[in-house]
Amino acid sequence: MSSSPLSQLALPHVLRLHAYTPGLQPTEAGWVKLNTNECPYPPSPRVAEALRREIGADGASLRLYPNPKSIPLRAAVAQLHGLKEENVCIGNGSDDILNLLVRIFCAASTAGRPAGAPDGHALLGATAGWMFPSYSLYPVLVEIQDGRAAIIEFDRSMQLPLARIAASSARAFFLTSPNAPTGVAFSNADLERVLTSFRGLLIVDEAYAPFAAENAIPLLARFPNLVVVRTLSKAYALAGIRVGYALAAPELIGLLDRVRDSYNVNRLSQAAAIAALGDRDHFASIVAKVRATRDQQLSRFSNERGWFTYPSQANFIFTEPRNARGETGLTVAKSAYDFLCSRKVLVRHFPNHALTASFLRISIGTDDEMGVLQQSLDAWRQGGA
Amino acid sequence: MSSSPLSQLALPHVLRLHAYTPGLQPTEAGWVKLNTNECPYPPSPRVAEALRREIGADGASLRLYPNPKSIPLRAAVAQLHGLKEENVCIGNGSDDILNLLVRIFCAASTAGRPAGAPDGHALLGATAGWMFPSYSLYPVLVEIQDGRAAIIEFDRSMQLPLARIAASSARAFFLTSPNAPTGVAFSNADLERVLTSFRGLLIVDEAYAPFAAENAIPLLARFPNLVVVRTLSKAYALAGIRVGYALAAPELIGLLDRVRDSYNVNRLSQAAAIAALGDRDHFASIVAKVRATRDQQLSRFSNERGWFTYPSQANFIFTEPRNARGETGLTVAKSAYDFLCSRKVLVRHFPNHALTASFLRISIGTDDEMGVLQQSLDAWRQGGA
C-alpha cells in the first residue's frame, strides 16, 4: 500500500464530493426550531400504540427481518390513494426513493466526460434535470452517481418555464411541487403540459403536497412517464421514522425494487407508517392547523410587513426581510438570520445564489412559535437591523 | 413518449438486473425458521425500554429528524471497540455500508466495457472483488453500480487462496469472515498476509464475527487499508431494526459520510441500537447459547450422522445431507430441503453452484427448534429420501 491509499483507490469523483448539508439539528433544548420543515404537532396517537404493539413485552419481534417489500405498508398506501400495491414502492425516507431514481436513470459519466467541460451543467447527454432553486439533495445524489445534470433556472417569478423543460435533454426531471424553498406549487394543468411535451420521465417530488390545493396523483392513470414521490416526514409528523414512497406504473416500481436494498425499511417504521396513514382525522387536523397558521403568516409578512413573500402552498414560507431602512439583500437576510439565531430561533438561509440569498425560509411552527418569531423579527428591525 | 418509455429511458444495465433474493420471510406462524440466520432469542430487554422511552406518551419526538450522523450511536460503538467516534459510520443495516463501499470504490463500467467481454468476471480494470461462495449481495450491489467484478472461487477446502487475492486487480475486496454460507472463519494471521500483500482495500464483512474465536478489529490500528463491517442483526437479535456499522480509518469514514444518505438511520433504530450495545451481559449470554447449540449440532451432523460439515464459527451450519443410500449431491440436498419445508422447517439451499448445491445452510435456532430439525431429517432419511 502507498502512504495515501484511499486517494488512489477511491473513485476520483467521490474524493471531490461534498456531503449534503442538512439543516442544523440542535441537540440542546430551548430552540424555536423552524429550519427543517418538521411538523410542530405530534403524530397520530395510533403511531405510539402501533409501536408499543410491535415492540411487545420484550421486543422479541425485532429479532426477525422486516417484511422485505413492506407489503402491508404498500397496501395501505395504495388504498389511501386509490391505486394498486404494484403502483407503490416504499423508501427509507423519500430521499431513498430519489437516490434509487438517480441510479436507474442517470448514467455515471466519468469515462465519457469531455476534457475541460464544466462539471454538472447542461452537457450533451445529460441524464438528470431539475429546476433551480429546488430541493438541494438532487445535485448531491447526481454527484454521488458521477452523473450529469441539466439544470434550468427559475426567474424571480418562480413560474415553470414549460418550453425549456420540454426541450430538456434530461432522461429524468425532478420537479419539487410545492417547490422548496419557495413554497410555490405548480398546477396540474402545467404538469400535464410538461408530461405531454417532455420526452423523459417526470418525477414530481410532493413532499409538501398535502399542504397544497392540488397534487399530481390523479395524473398517474394517464401518464406512464410520471412518478410521484411522497414522504411521511412532514404532514404525518414522522420525520424521525424515515418513510417515503413512490407512486408510479408497475414497470417503474419493478425497477425501483431491483435497485432497492431488500430490507430498506425496518419493522418499527413500517408499523408506525401503517398506523399514521390509517388515521385520516389526525392527518386532516394537522394539515388544517398548519395551513391556517401558514396563511396567517403569509398575510403578516406580505400585507402587514410588506415583505416580498412567495404564495406558499407548503408548510414553510420564503420571505425577503426588509430592514428599518427599507433595504433587502443578502446582508439584510443574513443579519435577520443571525439575530434570530441569537434569540434561539432557527430558520434557514441559502446565501449562495441571487434567487435565494435575500430570503429566509421559515418552517410553519405552532402559533406560539410563530409569535416568538414575529416578535424577534420586530426586535431585529428596531435594534439589530 | 414512446409506447415503452422505461425501456428507452432507464439505464440498460438496470433493465437487465435481477433483485437480490432474500431468504423467505413467511408471514404465517408455525414455521421453524432456520433460513436467514436470525437470532432465536429476543434482544436485550433494555431495547424495549429504550424504545418506549423514545416513543414517550404520544410519539412526539418522532416528528423530528434523527441525529443525521447517529453521533451518540457512533460514540457507543467506538467505546465498545476501543476506537474513536471518527472510526465509525452507522448504516441502515450493514447492507447500507456495503452498498456505499461499492459506490466509493467500484466505477460504473458501461462506457468502457469491451464488446463481447463476459459480464462481471475478472476483466482488466476490475474494481470490486470477492470470494465465491460468500455473501450473495456483493454481486447484486456491483451489478446495480454497473461495475466490474474480480471473483475468486474457493475450492472445496474453503481455505483462503492468499496468493490469488494478493494478485487480484480489485480496488476493494469483500471478504466475509466467518464466511457465508460455509461458516468457515479466516484467521487474523491470514488476514494480515492479505493486508500486507494485496494492493487494494480489504473489507472484512464480520456479520457473524461475534460467534467466532477471532475478529479483525485489532488489525485496524495497523492497517489503513482495512474496513471491518458489523451488524446488529445477528448477535444482538435486532434484524428488525436495520443497523450495521463500518470501522475504519477516519479518511474512509469521511468518504462513507459523503455518499451516505444524511438521515439514513431513523430515531427508533438509533435508540434501540445504543441500548443493545450497552447490555454486554445479554450479548454474552446470546452468543454463549448460540455457540453451544452450534457446537452440539456440528458434532451431531459430523460425528453422529457422518455428514460432511464445515467447521462453522458462525450462527449457522453448512452441511451436506446424505440419504439412506449414502448418496450426496444437488438432488439429495433438494430432497432434504423440500421434505423439511413440508414439515414447516425452513432452511436455505443454494442450488446454482457445485460448491454449494449439495449442501443446506441451517441457522442455529433454540435447542427445541434444532430437535425438530433433527427429527425431521431422521424422517427424511427413513421415508422421504
Tab-separated table of N, CA and C in Angstrom, chain B residues 153-262:
chain	number	residue	atom	x	y	z
B	153	GLU	N	-12.759	-18.085	-6.921
B	153	GLU	CA	-13.504	-19.217	-6.368
B	153	GLU	C	-12.687	-19.965	-5.317
B	154	PHE	N	-13.361	-20.315	-4.233
B	154	PHE	CA	-12.788	-21.271	-3.300
B	154	PHE	C	-12.700	-22.640	-3.971
B	155	ASP	N	-11.826	-23.497	-3.433
B	155	ASP	CA	-12.017	-24.915	-3.718
B	155	ASP	C	-12.748	-25.509	-2.516
B	156	ARG	N	-12.989	-26.802	-2.544
B	156	ARG	CA	-13.827	-27.381	-1.511
B	156	ARG	C	-13.219	-27.270	-0.106
B	157	SER	N	-11.916	-26.985	-0.031
B	157	SER	CA	-11.306	-26.794	1.300
B	157	SER	C	-11.805	-25.520	1.971
B	158	MET	N	-12.274	-24.567	1.184
B	158	MET	CA	-12.756	-23.274	1.674
B	158	MET	C	-11.676	-22.484	2.413
B	159	GLN	N	-10.414	-22.793	2.143
B	159	GLN	CA	-9.316	-22.009	2.702
B	159	GLN	C	-9.010	-20.835	1.774
B	160	LEU	N	-8.514	-19.732	2.356
B	160	LEU	CA	-8.227	-18.545	1.556
B	160	LEU	C	-7.053	-18.778	0.609
B	161	PRO	N	-7.228	-18.519	-0.673
B	161	PRO	CA	-6.094	-18.605	-1.612
B	161	PRO	C	-5.328	-17.286	-1.562
B	162	LEU	N	-4.378	-17.197	-0.636
B	162	LEU	CA	-3.739	-15.911	-0.322
B	162	LEU	C	-3.043	-15.288	-1.531
B	163	ALA	N	-2.364	-16.105	-2.289
B	163	ALA	CA	-1.619	-15.554	-3.423
B	163	ALA	C	-2.565	-14.985	-4.471
B	164	ARG	N	-3.690	-15.655	-4.667
B	164	ARG	CA	-4.633	-15.165	-5.683
B	164	ARG	C	-5.266	-13.847	-5.248
B	165	ILE	N	-5.555	-13.709	-3.972
B	165	ILE	CA	-6.111	-12.429	-3.515
B	165	ILE	C	-5.060	-11.329	-3.668
B	166	ALA	N	-3.829	-11.650	-3.295
B	166	ALA	CA	-2.748	-10.651	-3.416
B	166	ALA	C	-2.617	-10.164	-4.854
B	167	ALA	N	-2.872	-11.047	-5.780
B	167	ALA	CA	-2.704	-10.699	-7.193
B	167	ALA	C	-3.970	-10.110	-7.804
B	168	SER	N	-5.019	-9.981	-7.025
B	168	SER	CA	-6.295	-9.515	-7.576
B	168	SER	C	-6.180	-8.078	-8.069
B	169	SER	N	-6.886	-7.793	-9.146
B	169	SER	CA	-6.907	-6.436	-9.682
B	169	SER	C	-7.971	-5.572	-9.014
B	170	ALA	N	-8.676	-6.116	-8.036
B	170	ALA	CA	-9.760	-5.362	-7.400
B	170	ALA	C	-9.211	-4.176	-6.623
B	171	ARG	N	-9.963	-3.067	-6.652
B	171	ARG	CA	-9.631	-1.940	-5.781
B	171	ARG	C	-10.116	-2.184	-4.365
B	172	ALA	N	-11.196	-2.915	-4.252
B	172	ALA	CA	-11.763	-3.219	-2.937
B	172	ALA	C	-12.187	-4.676	-2.968
B	173	PHE	N	-11.806	-5.400	-1.934
B	173	PHE	CA	-12.076	-6.835	-1.902
B	173	PHE	C	-12.928	-7.142	-0.682
B	174	PHE	N	-14.083	-7.761	-0.935
B	174	PHE	CA	-15.000	-8.131	0.146
B	174	PHE	C	-14.690	-9.543	0.621
B	175	LEU	N	-14.459	-9.674	1.918
B	175	LEU	CA	-14.174	-10.984	2.486
B	175	LEU	C	-15.121	-11.199	3.665
B	176	THR	N	-15.987	-12.184	3.557
B	176	THR	CA	-16.932	-12.484	4.633
B	176	THR	C	-16.243	-13.423	5.616
B	177	SER	N	-16.113	-13.000	6.866
B	177	SER	CA	-15.425	-13.850	7.838
B	177	SER	C	-16.075	-13.700	9.212
B	178	PRO	N	-16.598	-14.795	9.785
B	178	PRO	CA	-16.768	-16.107	9.173
B	178	PRO	C	-17.544	-16.012	7.872
B	179	ASN	N	-17.216	-16.901	6.956
B	179	ASN	CA	-17.819	-16.837	5.639
B	179	ASN	C	-19.265	-17.363	5.666
B	180	ALA	N	-20.059	-16.844	4.735
B	180	ALA	CA	-21.380	-17.390	4.462
B	180	ALA	C	-21.331	-17.957	3.042
B	181	PRO	N	-21.959	-19.075	2.771
B	181	PRO	CA	-22.773	-19.878	3.688
B	181	PRO	C	-22.007	-20.978	4.410
B	182	THR	N	-20.677	-20.957	4.373
B	182	THR	CA	-19.955	-22.108	4.926
B	182	THR	C	-19.779	-22.046	6.429
B	183	GLY	N	-19.661	-20.830	6.987
B	183	GLY	CA	-19.357	-20.676	8.404
B	183	GLY	C	-17.883	-20.701	8.722
B	184	VAL	N	-17.044	-20.925	7.709
B	184	VAL	CA	-15.596	-21.022	7.924
B	184	VAL	C	-15.015	-19.627	8.193
B	185	ALA	N	-14.257	-19.501	9.260
B	185	ALA	CA	-13.634	-18.222	9.602
B	185	ALA	C	-12.182	-18.207	9.142
B	186	PHE	N	-11.685	-17.008	8.867
B	186	PHE	CA	-10.297	-16.857	8.447
B	186	PHE	C	-9.504	-16.239	9.583
B	187	SER	N	-8.293	-16.748	9.791
B	187	SER	CA	-7.504	-16.310	10.944
B	187	SER	C	-6.949	-14.913	10.699
B	188	ASN	N	-6.671	-14.198	11.787
B	188	ASN	CA	-6.024	-12.894	11.648
B	188	ASN	C	-4.646	-13.028	11.007
B	189	ALA	N	-4.036	-14.148	11.212
B	189	ALA	CA	-2.733	-14.369	10.562
B	189	ALA	C	-2.911	-14.331	9.045
B	190	ASP	N	-3.943	-15.014	8.549
B	190	ASP	CA	-4.217	-14.982	7.107
B	190	ASP	C	-4.615	-13.577	6.658
B	191	LEU	N	-5.462	-12.913	7.435
B	191	LEU	CA	-5.873	-11.561	7.044
B	191	LEU	C	-4.667	-10.627	6.972
B	192	GLU	N	-3.746	-10.775	7.907
B	192	GLU	CA	-2.523	-9.945	7.868
B	192	GLU	C	-1.747	-10.178	6.584
B	193	ARG	N	-1.702	-11.428	6.191
B	193	ARG	CA	-0.972	-11.727	4.940
B	193	ARG	C	-1.652	-11.043	3.761
B	194	VAL	N	-2.970	-11.066	3.753
B	194	VAL	CA	-3.683	-10.363	2.683
B	194	VAL	C	-3.415	-8.863	2.770
B	195	LEU	N	-3.505	-8.319	3.971
B	195	LEU	CA	-3.379	-6.869	4.131
B	195	LEU	C	-1.988	-6.359	3.736
B	196	THR	N	-0.992	-7.190	3.887
B	196	THR	CA	0.354	-6.732	3.523
B	196	THR	C	0.676	-7.007	2.048
B	197	SER	N	-0.083	-7.881	1.407
B	197	SER	CA	0.269	-8.245	0.023
B	197	SER	C	-0.696	-7.670	-1.014
B	198	PHE	N	-1.942	-7.481	-0.640
B	198	PHE	CA	-2.966	-7.007	-1.579
B	198	PHE	C	-2.879	-5.485	-1.672
B	199	ARG	N	-2.981	-4.943	-2.900
B	199	ARG	CA	-2.780	-3.501	-3.075
B	199	ARG	C	-4.018	-2.667	-2.787
B	200	GLY	N	-5.198	-3.318	-2.751
B	200	GLY	CA	-6.439	-2.568	-2.598
B	200	GLY	C	-6.913	-2.493	-1.165
B	201	LEU	N	-8.184	-2.112	-1.036
B	201	LEU	CA	-8.822	-2.030	0.276
B	201	LEU	C	-9.420	-3.394	0.605
B	202	LEU	N	-9.221	-3.861	1.824
B	202	LEU	CA	-9.821	-5.123	2.253
B	202	LEU	C	-11.013	-4.828	3.167
B	203	ILE	N	-12.170	-5.297	2.742
B	203	ILE	CA	-13.392	-5.108	3.525
B	203	ILE	C	-13.721	-6.452	4.171
B	204	VAL	N	-13.553	-6.532	5.486
B	204	VAL	CA	-13.869	-7.779	6.167
B	204	VAL	C	-15.283	-7.654	6.728
B	205	ASP	N	-16.168	-8.419	6.143
B	205	ASP	CA	-17.593	-8.376	6.478
B	205	ASP	C	-17.819	-9.334	7.645
B	206	GLU	N	-17.904	-8.752	8.838
B	206	GLU	CA	-17.925	-9.559	10.055
B	206	GLU	C	-19.321	-9.690	10.646
B	207	ALA	N	-20.308	-9.916	9.816
B	207	ALA	CA	-21.673	-10.082	10.326
B	207	ALA	C	-21.728	-11.168	11.399
B	208	TYR	N	-20.924	-12.207	11.242
B	208	TYR	CA	-21.007	-13.362	12.132
B	208	TYR	C	-19.837	-13.444	13.105
B	209	ALA	N	-18.973	-12.435	13.130
B	209	ALA	CA	-17.760	-12.500	13.954
B	209	ALA	C	-18.026	-12.656	15.449
B	210	PRO	N	-19.131	-12.132	15.989
B	210	PRO	CA	-19.334	-12.336	17.427
B	210	PRO	C	-19.411	-13.813	17.821
B	211	PHE	N	-19.692	-14.698	16.880
B	211	PHE	CA	-19.777	-16.127	17.184
B	211	PHE	C	-18.441	-16.836	16.946
B	212	ALA	N	-17.411	-16.079	16.530
B	212	ALA	CA	-16.134	-16.683	16.134
B	212	ALA	C	-15.087	-16.520	17.224
B	213	ALA	N	-13.957	-17.204	17.024
B	213	ALA	CA	-12.878	-17.172	18.013
B	213	ALA	C	-12.062	-15.890	17.914
B	214	GLU	N	-12.063	-15.263	16.759
B	214	GLU	CA	-11.163	-14.146	16.492
B	214	GLU	C	-11.903	-13.143	15.624
B	215	ASN	N	-11.445	-11.894	15.606
B	215	ASN	CA	-12.003	-10.932	14.654
B	215	ASN	C	-10.922	-9.938	14.263
B	216	ALA	N	-11.207	-9.149	13.231
B	216	ALA	CA	-10.168	-8.318	12.603
B	216	ALA	C	-10.011	-6.943	13.240
B	217	ILE	N	-10.812	-6.640	14.244
B	217	ILE	CA	-10.757	-5.279	14.806
B	217	ILE	C	-9.363	-4.916	15.332
B	218	PRO	N	-8.648	-5.851	15.988
B	218	PRO	CA	-7.296	-5.485	16.451
B	218	PRO	C	-6.347	-5.094	15.322
B	219	LEU	N	-6.667	-5.482	14.092
B	219	LEU	CA	-5.779	-5.151	12.967
B	219	LEU	C	-5.978	-3.719	12.465
B	220	LEU	N	-7.107	-3.099	12.846
B	220	LEU	CA	-7.421	-1.769	12.311
B	220	LEU	C	-6.328	-0.750	12.617
B	221	ALA	N	-5.748	-0.850	13.789
B	221	ALA	CA	-4.756	0.152	14.199
B	221	ALA	C	-3.538	0.124	13.281
B	222	ARG	N	-3.241	-1.033	12.692
B	222	ARG	CA	-2.017	-1.157	11.909
B	222	ARG	C	-2.248	-1.082	10.407
B	223	PHE	N	-3.497	-1.255	9.961
B	223	PHE	CA	-3.731	-1.349	8.516
B	223	PHE	C	-4.783	-0.339	8.046
B	224	PRO	N	-4.339	0.760	7.437
B	224	PRO	CA	-5.302	1.754	6.947
B	224	PRO	C	-6.105	1.245	5.756
B	225	ASN	N	-5.694	0.130	5.179
B	225	ASN	CA	-6.439	-0.425	4.035
B	225	ASN	C	-7.444	-1.493	4.462
B	226	LEU	N	-7.875	-1.425	5.736
B	226	LEU	CA	-8.844	-2.393	6.269
B	226	LEU	C	-10.123	-1.683	6.703
B	227	VAL	N	-11.260	-2.241	6.312
B	227	VAL	CA	-12.562	-1.830	6.846
B	227	VAL	C	-13.199	-3.067	7.448
B	228	VAL	N	-13.726	-2.930	8.637
B	228	VAL	CA	-14.482	-4.025	9.256
B	228	VAL	C	-15.948	-3.614	9.294
B	229	VAL	N	-16.821	-4.503	8.816
B	229	VAL	CA	-18.251	-4.201	8.773
B	229	VAL	C	-18.983	-5.131	9.743
B	230	ARG	N	-19.819	-4.572	10.565
B	230	ARG	CA	-20.574	-5.333	11.555
B	230	ARG	C	-22.077	-5.068	11.429
B	231	THR	N	-22.867	-5.916	12.039
B	231	THR	CA	-24.319	-5.740	12.036
B	231	THR	C	-24.873	-6.041	13.416
B	232	LEU	N	-26.032	-5.472	13.725
B	232	LEU	CA	-26.738	-5.839	14.954
B	232	LEU	C	-27.822	-6.881	14.672
B	233	SER	N	-27.879	-7.364	13.427
B	233	SER	CA	-28.964	-8.270	13.034
B	233	SER	C	-28.824	-9.664	13.618
B	234	LYS	N	-27.602	-10.077	13.927
B	234	LYS	CA	-27.387	-11.474	14.307
B	234	LYS	C	-27.200	-11.589	15.818
B	235	ALA	N	-26.019	-11.243	16.319
B	235	ALA	CA	-25.708	-11.494	17.730
B	235	ALA	C	-26.456	-10.555	18.675
B	236	TYR	N	-26.989	-9.453	18.167
B	236	TYR	CA	-27.784	-8.562	19.010
B	236	TYR	C	-29.279	-8.793	18.823
B	237	ALA	N	-29.644	-9.764	17.994
B	237	ALA	CA	-31.056	-10.141	17.821
B	237	ALA	C	-31.904	-8.970	17.342
B	238	LEU	N	-31.346	-8.161	16.435
B	238	LEU	CA	-32.063	-6.959	16.007
B	238	LEU	C	-32.123	-6.822	14.481
B	239	ALA	N	-32.369	-7.919	13.777
B	239	ALA	CA	-32.526	-7.842	12.325
B	239	ALA	C	-33.657	-6.884	11.944
B	240	GLY	N	-34.645	-6.745	12.828
B	240	GLY	CA	-35.804	-5.923	12.515
B	240	GLY	C	-35.562	-4.437	12.515
B	241	ILE	N	-34.442	-3.973	13.114
B	241	ILE	CA	-34.240	-2.513	13.186
B	241	ILE	C	-33.261	-1.991	12.143
B	242	ARG	N	-32.535	-2.872	11.448
B	242	ARG	CA	-31.630	-2.461	10.364
B	242	ARG	C	-30.561	-1.491	10.856
B	243	VAL	N	-29.617	-2.014	11.614
B	243	VAL	CA	-28.454	-1.211	11.993
B	243	VAL	C	-27.189	-2.032	11.790
B	244	GLY	N	-26.249	-1.452	11.089
B	244	GLY	CA	-24.922	-2.028	10.936
B	244	GLY	C	-23.914	-0.904	10.992
B	245	TYR	N	-22.620	-1.254	10.995
B	245	TYR	CA	-21.636	-0.181	11.043
B	245	TYR	C	-20.328	-0.590	10.398
B	246	ALA	N	-19.572	0.446	10.010
B	246	ALA	CA	-18.225	0.267	9.487
B	246	ALA	C	-17.237	0.795	10.506
B	247	LEU	N	-16.121	0.084	10.649
B	247	LEU	CA	-14.999	0.542	11.468
B	247	LEU	C	-13.804	0.704	10.523
B	248	ALA	N	-13.194	1.870	10.542
B	248	ALA	CA	-12.094	2.124	9.599
B	248	ALA	C	-11.362	3.396	9.986
B	249	ALA	N	-10.337	3.697	9.214
B	249	ALA	CA	-9.601	4.951	9.402
B	249	ALA	C	-10.530	6.139	9.125
B	250	PRO	N	-10.297	7.265	9.810
B	250	PRO	CA	-11.180	8.438	9.647
B	250	PRO	C	-11.340	8.870	8.192
B	251	GLU	N	-10.318	8.741	7.393
B	251	GLU	CA	-10.406	9.168	5.993
B	251	GLU	C	-11.482	8.374	5.256
B	252	LEU	N	-11.531	7.072	5.515
B	252	LEU	CA	-12.540	6.254	4.850
B	252	LEU	C	-13.932	6.558	5.404
B	253	ILE	N	-14.024	6.747	6.711
B	253	ILE	CA	-15.321	7.109	7.303
B	253	ILE	C	-15.828	8.405	6.673
B	254	GLY	N	-14.919	9.331	6.421
B	254	GLY	CA	-15.306	10.583	5.771
B	254	GLY	C	-15.894	10.359	4.385
B	255	LEU	N	-15.341	9.414	3.648
B	255	LEU	CA	-15.896	9.103	2.321
B	255	LEU	C	-17.275	8.468	2.453
B	256	LEU	N	-17.443	7.556	3.411
B	256	LEU	CA	-18.763	6.953	3.618
B	256	LEU	C	-19.795	8.037	3.931
B	257	ASP	N	-19.390	9.019	4.745
B	257	ASP	CA	-20.333	10.083	5.093
B	257	ASP	C	-20.703	10.938	3.884
B	258	ARG	N	-19.811	11.027	2.919
B	258	ARG	CA	-20.143	11.835	1.740
B	258	ARG	C	-21.143	11.142	0.830
B	259	VAL	N	-21.146	9.829	0.783
B	259	VAL	CA	-22.071	9.139	-0.130
B	259	VAL	C	-23.305	8.590	0.598
B	260	ARG	N	-23.303	8.672	1.906
B	260	ARG	CA	-24.395	8.184	2.744
B	260	ARG	C	-25.588	9.144	2.689
B	261	ASP	N	-26.808	8.605	2.765
B	261	ASP	CA	-27.971	9.473	2.940
B	261	ASP	C	-27.838	10.176	4.284
B	262	SER	N	-28.154	11.466	4.299
B	262	SER	CA	-27.853	12.243	5.509
B	262	SER	C	-28.727	11.855	6.698
